[in-house]
Short mmCIF file of C-alpha atoms and ligand atoms in Angstrom, two decimals:
data_model
loop_
_atom_site.label_atom_id
_atom_site.label_comp_id
_atom_site.label_asym_id
_atom_site.label_seq_id
_atom_site.Cartn_x
_atom_site.Cartn_y
_atom_site.Cartn_z
CA MET A 1 57.70 156.66 39.74
CA GLY A 2 56.42 153.96 38.07
CA VAL A 3 57.45 152.14 35.14
CA GLU A 4 55.88 153.42 32.14
CA ARG A 5 54.63 151.24 29.59
CA THR A 6 54.92 151.46 25.30
CA GLN A 7 54.33 149.75 22.11
CA VAL A 8 57.61 151.21 20.70
CA ALA A 9 60.07 153.42 22.35
CA ILE A 10 62.19 155.64 19.70
CA ILE A 11 65.19 156.95 21.15
CA GLY A 12 66.31 159.75 19.18
CA ALA A 13 64.32 162.91 17.73
CA GLY A 14 66.22 163.75 14.38
CA PRO A 15 64.44 162.96 11.40
CA ALA A 16 64.33 159.48 11.79
CA GLY A 17 63.11 158.79 15.01
CA LEU A 18 59.78 161.98 14.63
CA LEU A 19 59.47 159.99 11.33
CA LEU A 20 58.87 156.67 12.58
CA GLY A 21 56.90 158.45 15.76
CA ARG A 22 54.41 160.47 13.15
CA LEU A 23 53.78 156.95 10.55
CA LEU A 24 53.32 154.77 13.74
CA SER A 25 50.32 157.21 15.14
CA ARG A 26 48.88 157.56 11.92
CA ALA A 27 48.88 153.71 12.01
CA GLY A 28 47.25 153.58 15.30
CA ILE A 29 50.44 152.55 16.81
CA ASP A 30 51.59 153.61 20.42
CA ALA A 31 55.53 154.95 20.68
CA VAL A 32 57.47 157.22 23.66
CA ILE A 33 60.18 159.23 22.00
CA LEU A 34 63.00 160.23 23.93
CA GLU A 35 65.57 162.88 22.77
CA ALA A 36 68.95 163.52 24.56
CA ARG A 37 69.02 167.47 23.51
CA SER A 38 66.48 169.92 23.70
CA ARG A 39 63.80 171.29 21.65
CA GLU A 40 65.48 174.21 20.50
CA TYR A 41 68.84 172.71 20.25
CA VAL A 42 67.26 170.25 17.55
CA GLU A 43 65.47 172.58 15.72
CA ALA A 44 68.84 174.58 14.93
CA ARG A 45 70.92 171.92 14.17
CA ILE A 46 71.87 172.97 10.57
CA ARG A 47 72.23 170.06 8.31
CA ALA A 48 71.05 168.51 4.94
CA GLY A 49 69.06 170.18 2.46
CA VAL A 50 67.96 167.97 -0.42
CA LEU A 51 64.74 165.58 -0.62
CA GLU A 52 64.54 162.76 -2.90
CA GLN A 53 61.13 162.64 -4.29
CA GLY A 54 60.24 159.60 -2.15
CA THR A 55 61.29 160.87 1.13
CA VAL A 56 58.09 164.41 -0.15
CA ASP A 57 55.93 161.45 -0.69
CA VAL A 58 56.31 160.06 2.74
CA LEU A 59 56.13 163.22 4.20
CA HIS A 60 53.09 163.83 2.25
CA ALA A 61 51.93 160.15 3.56
CA ALA A 62 52.61 161.22 6.86
CA GLY A 63 50.23 164.79 6.23
CA VAL A 64 53.07 166.59 7.65
CA ALA A 65 53.97 168.06 3.97
CA ASP A 66 51.60 171.84 3.87
CA ARG A 67 54.81 174.10 4.40
CA LEU A 68 57.20 171.60 2.65
CA ASP A 69 54.41 172.37 -0.42
CA ARG A 70 54.37 176.12 0.26
CA GLU A 71 57.92 176.64 0.30
CA GLY A 72 59.84 173.80 -0.84
CA LEU A 73 62.10 174.32 -3.70
CA ARG A 74 61.65 172.00 -6.67
CA HIS A 75 64.88 171.49 -8.72
CA GLY A 76 64.93 169.45 -11.87
CA GLY A 77 68.65 169.22 -12.49
CA ILE A 78 72.06 170.26 -11.22
CA TYR A 79 74.62 171.27 -12.64
CA LEU A 80 78.55 169.70 -12.61
CA SER A 81 81.30 172.44 -12.90
CA PHE A 82 85.22 171.25 -13.98
CA ASP A 83 87.60 172.55 -16.68
CA GLY A 84 86.54 175.67 -16.43
CA ALA A 85 82.87 175.56 -17.48
CA ARG A 86 78.83 174.42 -16.46
CA HIS A 87 76.87 171.48 -17.55
CA HIS A 88 73.70 170.76 -16.90
CA ILE A 89 71.73 167.49 -15.99
CA PRO A 90 68.56 167.32 -16.87
CA MET A 91 67.69 164.88 -13.73
CA GLU A 92 63.96 165.41 -14.44
CA GLU A 93 64.27 164.45 -18.24
CA LEU A 94 66.07 161.99 -17.74
CA THR A 95 64.28 159.93 -14.98
CA GLY A 96 60.93 160.01 -16.54
CA GLY A 97 59.36 163.13 -14.77
CA ARG A 98 61.03 162.54 -11.18
CA SER A 99 62.79 165.76 -9.22
CA VAL A 100 64.04 166.65 -5.68
CA THR A 101 63.31 169.15 -3.62
CA VAL A 102 65.47 171.80 -1.82
CA TYR A 103 64.02 171.96 2.00
CA GLY A 104 66.17 172.22 5.29
CA GLN A 105 66.40 169.24 7.51
CA THR A 106 65.58 171.94 10.29
CA GLU A 107 62.61 172.77 8.53
CA VAL A 108 61.65 168.95 8.23
CA VAL A 109 62.23 168.59 11.91
CA LYS A 110 60.54 171.52 13.16
CA ASP A 111 57.36 170.60 11.23
CA LEU A 112 57.05 166.71 12.73
CA ILE A 113 57.96 168.24 16.23
CA ALA A 114 55.00 170.52 15.55
CA ALA A 115 52.67 167.99 15.05
CA ARG A 116 53.78 165.54 17.18
CA LEU A 117 52.88 168.06 19.97
CA ALA A 118 49.69 168.91 18.46
CA GLU A 119 48.75 165.84 18.56
CA GLU A 120 49.69 165.62 22.31
CA LYS A 121 51.44 162.21 22.12
CA PRO A 122 54.72 161.56 23.92
CA LEU A 123 57.65 163.28 22.82
CA ARG A 124 60.79 164.36 25.95
CA PHE A 125 63.70 166.61 25.00
CA ASP A 126 66.06 166.46 27.40
CA ALA A 127 65.69 163.06 28.15
CA PRO A 128 69.38 161.24 27.59
CA VAL A 129 68.82 156.79 26.89
CA ALA A 130 71.64 155.74 28.97
CA ARG A 131 71.03 151.73 28.85
CA ILE A 132 69.02 149.69 26.97
CA GLU A 133 67.87 145.85 28.04
CA ASP A 134 66.21 142.64 27.49
CA PHE A 135 65.70 143.71 23.62
CA ASP A 136 66.45 140.09 22.50
CA GLY A 137 64.06 137.88 24.42
CA ASP A 138 60.52 137.15 24.29
CA GLY A 139 59.19 139.87 27.21
CA PRO A 140 59.43 143.45 27.22
CA ALA A 141 62.61 145.49 26.69
CA ARG A 142 63.69 148.17 29.07
CA LEU A 143 65.19 151.29 29.05
CA HIS A 144 66.87 153.51 31.15
CA TYR A 145 66.94 157.46 31.02
CA ARG A 146 67.24 160.87 32.52
CA HIS A 147 64.65 163.23 32.87
CA ASP A 148 63.93 166.70 34.99
CA GLU A 149 67.15 165.23 36.97
CA ALA A 150 65.08 161.77 37.82
CA GLU A 151 65.88 157.84 36.87
CA HIS A 152 63.57 156.46 34.44
CA GLU A 153 62.45 153.27 33.29
CA LEU A 154 60.61 152.86 29.99
CA HIS A 155 59.21 149.07 28.58
CA ALA A 156 58.03 148.56 25.18
CA ASP A 157 57.39 145.74 22.60
CA VAL A 158 59.99 147.11 20.46
CA ILE A 159 63.00 149.46 20.37
CA ALA A 160 63.73 151.74 17.74
CA GLY A 161 67.23 152.68 17.69
CA CYS A 162 66.96 156.41 15.88
CA ASP A 163 69.92 158.07 18.00
CA GLY A 164 72.41 158.91 15.16
CA PHE A 165 76.24 157.76 14.61
CA HIS A 166 77.15 158.49 18.21
CA GLY A 167 73.97 156.94 20.00
CA VAL A 168 73.43 154.03 22.43
CA SER A 169 71.90 151.41 20.31
CA ARG A 170 73.98 150.68 17.97
CA GLU A 171 77.06 150.92 21.14
CA THR A 172 74.64 148.15 22.73
CA VAL A 173 75.22 145.55 20.19
CA ALA A 174 78.74 146.57 19.05
CA ALA A 175 79.94 142.60 19.72
CA GLN A 176 76.65 141.48 17.21
CA VAL A 177 77.91 143.80 14.23
CA ARG A 178 79.88 143.80 11.06
CA ILE A 179 81.10 147.03 10.39
CA TRP A 180 82.31 148.69 6.75
CA GLU A 181 84.07 151.88 6.76
CA ARG A 182 85.98 154.30 4.93
CA THR A 183 87.06 157.84 5.78
CA TYR A 184 88.14 160.75 3.78
CA PRO A 185 91.07 162.68 3.52
CA PHE A 186 88.88 166.06 3.58
CA ALA A 187 85.93 167.50 5.42
CA TRP A 188 83.02 170.46 4.03
CA LEU A 189 83.42 173.89 5.62
CA GLY A 190 79.61 174.68 5.44
CA ILE A 191 78.20 178.26 5.46
CA LEU A 192 74.97 179.68 5.76
CA VAL A 193 74.31 182.89 4.40
CA ASP A 194 71.94 185.63 4.10
CA GLY A 195 71.49 186.36 0.62
CA ALA A 196 69.67 185.40 -3.15
CA PRO A 197 71.54 182.13 -4.17
CA ALA A 198 73.05 183.48 -7.75
CA THR A 199 71.90 180.18 -9.39
CA ASP A 200 68.41 178.16 -10.00
CA GLU A 201 69.78 174.77 -9.40
CA LEU A 202 73.15 173.40 -7.24
CA ILE A 203 76.54 173.49 -8.66
CA TYR A 204 78.58 170.71 -7.50
CA ALA A 205 82.13 171.73 -8.67
CA ARG A 206 85.71 169.89 -9.01
CA HIS A 207 88.38 172.57 -9.20
CA PRO A 208 92.46 171.94 -8.83
CA ALA A 209 91.79 173.89 -5.76
CA GLY A 210 89.23 171.03 -4.75
CA PHE A 211 85.58 170.40 -4.34
CA SER A 212 82.94 173.33 -3.42
CA LEU A 213 79.18 172.95 -3.82
CA TYR A 214 76.30 175.92 -4.52
CA SER A 215 73.21 175.37 -2.39
CA MET A 216 70.49 177.18 -0.93
CA ARG A 217 67.70 177.31 1.46
CA SER A 218 65.27 179.44 -0.11
CA PRO A 219 65.14 182.15 -2.40
CA THR A 220 66.56 184.57 -0.33
CA VAL A 221 69.49 182.05 1.55
CA SER A 222 72.44 180.59 0.21
CA ARG A 223 74.25 177.64 1.44
CA LEU A 224 77.91 176.35 -0.10
CA TYR A 225 80.06 174.40 0.96
CA LEU A 226 84.14 173.85 0.37
CA GLN A 227 86.45 170.67 0.76
CA VAL A 228 89.02 171.45 3.06
CA ALA A 229 91.59 169.38 5.47
CA PRO A 230 89.98 166.96 7.35
CA ASP A 231 90.97 168.30 10.90
CA GLU A 232 90.79 172.19 9.31
CA SER A 233 89.38 174.80 12.34
CA MET A 234 87.02 177.59 11.39
CA GLU A 235 89.38 179.75 13.13
CA ASN A 236 91.68 179.47 10.12
CA TRP A 237 88.81 180.79 7.91
CA SER A 238 88.48 184.45 7.75
CA GLU A 239 84.63 185.20 5.60
CA ASP A 240 87.66 187.22 3.09
CA ARG A 241 88.98 183.78 2.69
CA ILE A 242 85.99 181.83 2.12
CA TRP A 243 84.71 184.09 -0.38
CA SER A 244 88.23 184.25 -1.82
CA GLU A 245 88.19 180.34 -2.58
CA LEU A 246 84.48 179.88 -3.71
CA HIS A 247 84.89 182.67 -6.09
CA ALA A 248 87.77 180.42 -7.06
CA ARG A 249 86.41 177.29 -6.94
CA GLN A 250 83.04 178.18 -8.65
CA ASP A 251 83.19 181.70 -11.18
CA GLY A 252 84.01 181.38 -14.91
CA ASP A 253 81.60 180.66 -17.25
CA GLY A 254 79.36 184.01 -17.18
CA PHE A 255 78.69 183.05 -13.40
CA THR A 256 79.72 184.66 -9.95
CA VAL A 257 79.30 183.62 -6.29
CA ASN A 258 76.71 186.16 -5.16
CA GLU A 259 78.22 187.07 -1.80
CA GLY A 260 76.02 188.14 1.73
CA PRO A 261 76.35 187.86 5.46
CA ILE A 262 77.71 184.57 6.82
CA THR A 263 75.24 183.54 9.56
CA GLU A 264 76.41 179.87 10.51
CA ALA A 265 79.89 177.97 9.49
CA SER A 266 80.90 174.55 10.74
CA VAL A 267 83.50 172.00 9.64
CA THR A 268 81.83 168.47 8.91
CA PRO A 269 83.79 165.40 8.56
CA MET A 270 83.36 163.09 5.91
CA ARG A 271 82.76 159.00 6.42
CA SER A 272 81.42 156.21 4.86
CA PHE A 273 79.76 153.48 7.58
CA VAL A 274 77.66 150.98 7.48
CA ALA A 275 76.74 148.75 10.34
CA ALA A 276 74.78 145.50 9.56
CA PRO A 277 72.32 143.63 10.43
CA MET A 278 69.92 146.80 11.28
CA ARG A 279 67.78 144.07 13.38
CA HIS A 280 68.78 142.37 16.80
CA GLY A 281 65.59 141.05 18.50
CA ASN A 282 63.56 143.50 19.18
CA LEU A 283 65.78 146.17 19.12
CA PHE A 284 65.80 147.92 15.39
CA LEU A 285 68.76 150.56 13.92
CA ALA A 286 67.62 153.25 11.38
CA GLY A 287 69.01 156.17 9.96
CA ASP A 288 72.56 157.23 10.93
CA ALA A 289 72.73 154.83 13.74
CA ALA A 290 73.16 151.95 11.00
CA HIS A 291 74.81 154.19 8.41
CA ILE A 292 76.43 157.27 7.15
CA VAL A 293 77.17 158.87 4.11
CA PRO A 294 79.72 161.12 3.04
CA PRO A 295 77.03 164.37 2.09
CA THR A 296 77.99 164.97 -1.80
CA GLY A 297 75.48 162.45 -3.09
CA ALA A 298 72.61 164.21 -0.45
CA LYS A 299 71.40 160.95 1.01
CA GLY A 300 71.98 161.24 4.60
CA LEU A 301 68.14 162.20 5.30
CA ASN A 302 66.84 160.54 2.44
CA LEU A 303 68.19 156.78 3.80
CA ALA A 304 66.73 157.66 7.27
CA ALA A 305 63.30 158.55 5.93
CA ALA A 306 63.36 155.25 3.75
CA ASP A 307 64.62 153.35 6.97
CA VAL A 308 61.51 154.15 9.43
CA THR A 309 59.15 154.10 6.16
CA VAL A 310 60.08 150.19 5.90
CA LEU A 311 59.94 150.28 9.51
CA ALA A 312 57.07 151.30 9.96
CA GLN A 313 55.11 149.27 7.74
CA ALA A 314 56.61 146.03 9.25
CA LEU A 315 55.72 147.19 12.60
CA ALA A 316 51.99 147.59 11.44
CA ALA A 317 52.39 143.96 10.45
CA ARG A 318 53.23 142.93 13.70
CA PHE A 319 50.82 145.10 15.93
CA ARG A 320 47.91 145.22 13.59
CA GLU A 321 48.26 141.29 11.79
CA GLY A 322 50.34 139.99 14.34
CA ASP A 323 52.43 139.15 11.12
CA ASP A 324 56.38 139.25 12.08
CA GLY A 325 56.76 138.89 8.01
CA PRO A 326 58.03 141.97 7.51
CA LEU A 327 60.10 142.82 10.08
CA GLU A 328 62.34 139.85 9.50
CA THR A 329 63.17 141.13 6.14
CA TYR A 330 63.47 144.59 8.03
CA SER A 331 67.65 144.83 7.78
CA ASP A 332 68.01 143.06 4.22
CA ARG A 333 65.63 145.33 2.70
CA CYS A 334 67.04 148.20 4.13
CA LEU A 335 70.35 147.68 3.56
CA ALA A 336 69.76 146.97 -0.49
CA ARG A 337 69.00 150.57 -0.43
CA VAL A 338 72.09 151.66 2.17
CA TRP A 339 74.60 149.51 -0.43
CA ARG A 340 73.10 151.93 -3.38
CA ALA A 341 73.61 154.91 -1.96
CA GLN A 342 76.72 154.01 -0.61
CA HIS A 343 78.40 153.55 -3.45
CA PHE A 344 76.73 156.27 -5.33
CA SER A 345 78.03 159.25 -2.43
CA TRP A 346 81.23 157.57 -2.67
CA TRP A 347 81.23 157.62 -6.68
CA MET A 348 80.23 161.39 -6.40
CA THR A 349 82.82 161.96 -3.72
CA THR A 350 85.84 160.42 -5.29
CA MET A 351 84.88 161.99 -8.87
CA LEU A 352 84.37 165.66 -7.58
CA HIS A 353 86.95 166.62 -4.47
CA ARG A 354 91.09 166.23 -4.90
CA ASP A 355 92.73 163.89 -3.00
CA PRO A 356 95.27 165.30 -1.34
CA ALA A 357 97.32 162.45 -1.82
CA GLU A 358 96.55 161.66 -5.80
CA ASP A 359 98.49 162.06 -8.13
CA ALA A 360 98.17 163.44 -11.47
CA TYR A 361 96.78 160.19 -13.25
CA GLY A 362 94.19 159.80 -10.31
CA ALA A 363 92.97 163.21 -11.13
CA GLU A 364 92.73 162.69 -14.86
CA LEU A 365 90.60 159.35 -14.79
CA ALA A 366 88.14 161.93 -12.27
CA LEU A 367 88.10 164.16 -14.87
CA SER A 368 87.50 161.76 -17.73
CA GLN A 369 84.49 160.43 -15.74
CA LEU A 370 82.88 163.82 -15.44
CA ARG A 371 83.48 164.38 -19.12
CA TYR A 372 81.92 160.99 -19.73
CA VAL A 373 78.91 162.21 -16.99
CA VAL A 374 78.23 165.02 -18.88
CA SER A 375 78.26 163.34 -22.90
CA SER A 376 76.90 160.14 -22.59
CA ARG A 377 72.76 160.30 -21.61
CA ALA A 378 73.51 156.50 -20.68
CA GLN A 379 75.99 158.01 -17.61
CA ALA A 380 74.02 160.82 -16.56
CA THR A 381 70.66 158.80 -16.35
CA ALA A 382 72.68 156.80 -13.53
CA LEU A 383 73.66 159.82 -11.94
CA ALA A 384 69.95 161.33 -12.40
CA GLU A 385 68.29 158.00 -11.15
CA ASN A 386 70.57 157.85 -8.13
CA TYR A 387 70.54 161.04 -7.34
CA VAL A 388 66.50 161.30 -7.35
CA GLY A 389 66.38 157.83 -5.43
CA LEU A 390 65.14 154.88 -6.35
CA PRO A 391 61.20 154.11 -5.95
CA LEU A 392 61.02 151.95 -3.23
CA GLU A 393 59.30 154.73 -0.56
CA ARG A 394 56.96 155.63 -2.97
CA THR A 395 55.25 152.11 -2.78
CA VAL A 396 55.83 151.57 0.78
CA ALA A 397 54.42 155.25 0.92
CA ALA A 398 51.46 154.31 -0.85
CA GLU A 399 50.82 151.27 1.90
CA VAL A 400 51.35 153.51 4.77
CA ALA A 401 48.67 155.98 3.45
CA ARG A 402 46.49 153.08 2.77
CA GLY A 403 46.79 151.63 6.72
P1 LIG B 1 70.61 162.41 13.76
O1 LIG B 1 69.74 163.54 13.03
O2 LIG B 1 71.76 162.30 13.86
O3 LIG B 1 69.09 162.03 14.88
C1 LIG B 1 69.61 161.24 15.92
C2 LIG B 1 69.35 161.99 17.41
O4 LIG B 1 69.14 161.11 18.80
C3 LIG B 1 69.92 163.41 18.11
O5 LIG B 1 68.49 164.42 17.60
C4 LIG B 1 70.26 163.01 19.18
O6 LIG B 1 70.57 163.83 19.52
C5 LIG B 1 69.60 161.62 19.71
N1 LIG B 1 70.49 161.33 20.27
C6 LIG B 1 71.69 160.54 20.57
N2 LIG B 1 71.54 159.43 21.34
C7 LIG B 1 71.04 159.80 22.24
C8 LIG B 1 70.20 159.46 23.33
N3 LIG B 1 71.20 158.07 24.05
N4 LIG B 1 69.36 159.36 24.43
C9 LIG B 1 69.00 159.90 23.12
N5 LIG B 1 68.65 160.55 22.65
C10 LIG B 1 69.98 160.61 21.42
N6 LIG B 1 73.11 164.90 5.24
C11 LIG B 1 73.32 165.32 3.83
O7 LIG B 1 72.41 164.86 3.27
N7 LIG B 1 73.60 166.68 3.79
C12 LIG B 1 74.57 167.25 4.29
O8 LIG B 1 74.62 168.40 3.81
C13 LIG B 1 74.69 166.45 5.66
N8 LIG B 1 75.43 167.66 6.41
C14 LIG B 1 75.11 166.73 7.65
C15 LIG B 1 76.00 167.57 8.67
C16 LIG B 1 76.53 167.20 10.21
C17 LIG B 1 77.08 167.64 11.19
C18 LIG B 1 76.20 165.88 10.23
C19 LIG B 1 76.34 165.01 11.64
C20 LIG B 1 75.20 164.76 9.32
C21 LIG B 1 74.84 165.30 7.73
N9 LIG B 1 74.45 165.14 6.67
C22 LIG B 1 74.07 165.67 6.04
C23 LIG B 1 73.42 163.75 7.21
C24 LIG B 1 72.12 164.26 7.92
O9 LIG B 1 71.79 165.12 8.53
C25 LIG B 1 71.38 162.51 8.74
O10 LIG B 1 72.04 161.76 7.97
C26 LIG B 1 70.26 162.80 9.59
O11 LIG B 1 70.54 163.55 10.58
C27 LIG B 1 70.11 161.54 10.09
O12 LIG B 1 68.87 161.58 10.98
P2 LIG B 1 68.97 160.44 11.98
O13 LIG B 1 67.72 160.93 12.45
O14 LIG B 1 69.47 159.34 11.47
O15 LIG B 1 70.06 161.01 13.15
C1 LIG B 2 72.58 171.44 1.31
O1 LIG B 2 72.03 171.86 0.99
O2 LIG B 2 73.09 171.43 2.16
C2 LIG B 2 73.31 170.09 0.59
C3 LIG B 2 72.80 170.16 -0.74
C4 LIG B 2 73.07 168.57 -1.72
C5 LIG B 2 74.48 167.72 -1.02
C6 LIG B 2 74.71 168.11 0.40
C7 LIG B 2 74.27 168.97 1.16
O3 LIG B 2 74.99 167.04 -1.88
#
């Protein structure tokens, strides 16, 4: 097979790669998306569920928000539960009308795949990229991948490494990146439940037995999480044990968890991670390929969307106006947002989880911080504006939409 040529080679069809592909096609820039796994696998992978206002705005600007508008659940607040009581944080009121939307990552991914296929733009599943070469020179970068039981080569002006935490992109520049990292002494056991949530908004709960979160996917599907040991095996968790832990950690103050059939269950480790810079010549890292946050702040997917929004705008400046300025500031612009989200996610995580090695003093500090958040408008506002997201993407989304 001959060598294929494109403007932007996108590695990975997670939210970052798919959204970038969509924003580029709207800007008239050619791209080929290569994904290691099958379409079925990518569409079924249960992950995040909360979209910031800025992410929703970008999906609108990209023309892929019809179903999101119909099915997404707009939430103007969250609950914090501790000391046996629930406290409401009215985020919308505290942030001048900003909110979040509950809509599963799986649904975002399905909508983006459907839009790409409808446009008949290249998106290849079961196409793992093995090697990236010549991304640091003046000529085109080269990618080697396997597809339909044959080896292929793709030449591109730019490579977007949207291949997640275990991808090939960051590994390729491992000697040139600096890493900042923290692992946590716990993990999340998440369940998907066929049954209506017992709450109108998400409940983040700190309890002596550990953290739990009551979330949802729709009016008839609930999503709940429990803090467990980092090396926990699902085999140790019968359905009875899961429900009894959830009742112990969430019930009270006139509230009780609503049980239902569990349709999916898995354990996710918790990690904070940043690799910088996010640009290496013509190779740009975006999303989980460059950074990971623990899910307590609901930021992972939103950061991925913010990165590619900045990248799409910068690539439009290069390919349409010959202006490389925005690409030169790509890494710094993204990292400013990334570090804010890193701090917020770490702060929420340490405030709400029980560290098994923590002494009684540490537990009292966390409780004191929670009491401060629910009693001080300034503290509650700080939580709210971070949770709904800083407004950068809104500006960028408007620019992308104008084209
Ligand atoms: P990904 O979604 O990881 O997509 C990367 C894609 O690249 C994958 O499809 C992968 O198959 C593909 N790929 C990898 N290597 C190659 C290769 N060599 N060639 C071609 N393709 C390749 N965030 C939250 O906010 N809340 C949550 O509850 C939450 N739960 C999570 C649970 C898990 C198990 C994980 C891993 C993450 C979770 N996250 C959560 C984080 C959130 O889902 C991610 O931040 C988000 O998926 C990042 O999108 P991405 O496109 O950057 O990466
Ligand atoms: C989810 O619904 O999966 C979810 C919600 C909020 C979080 C993390 C995960 O902070």
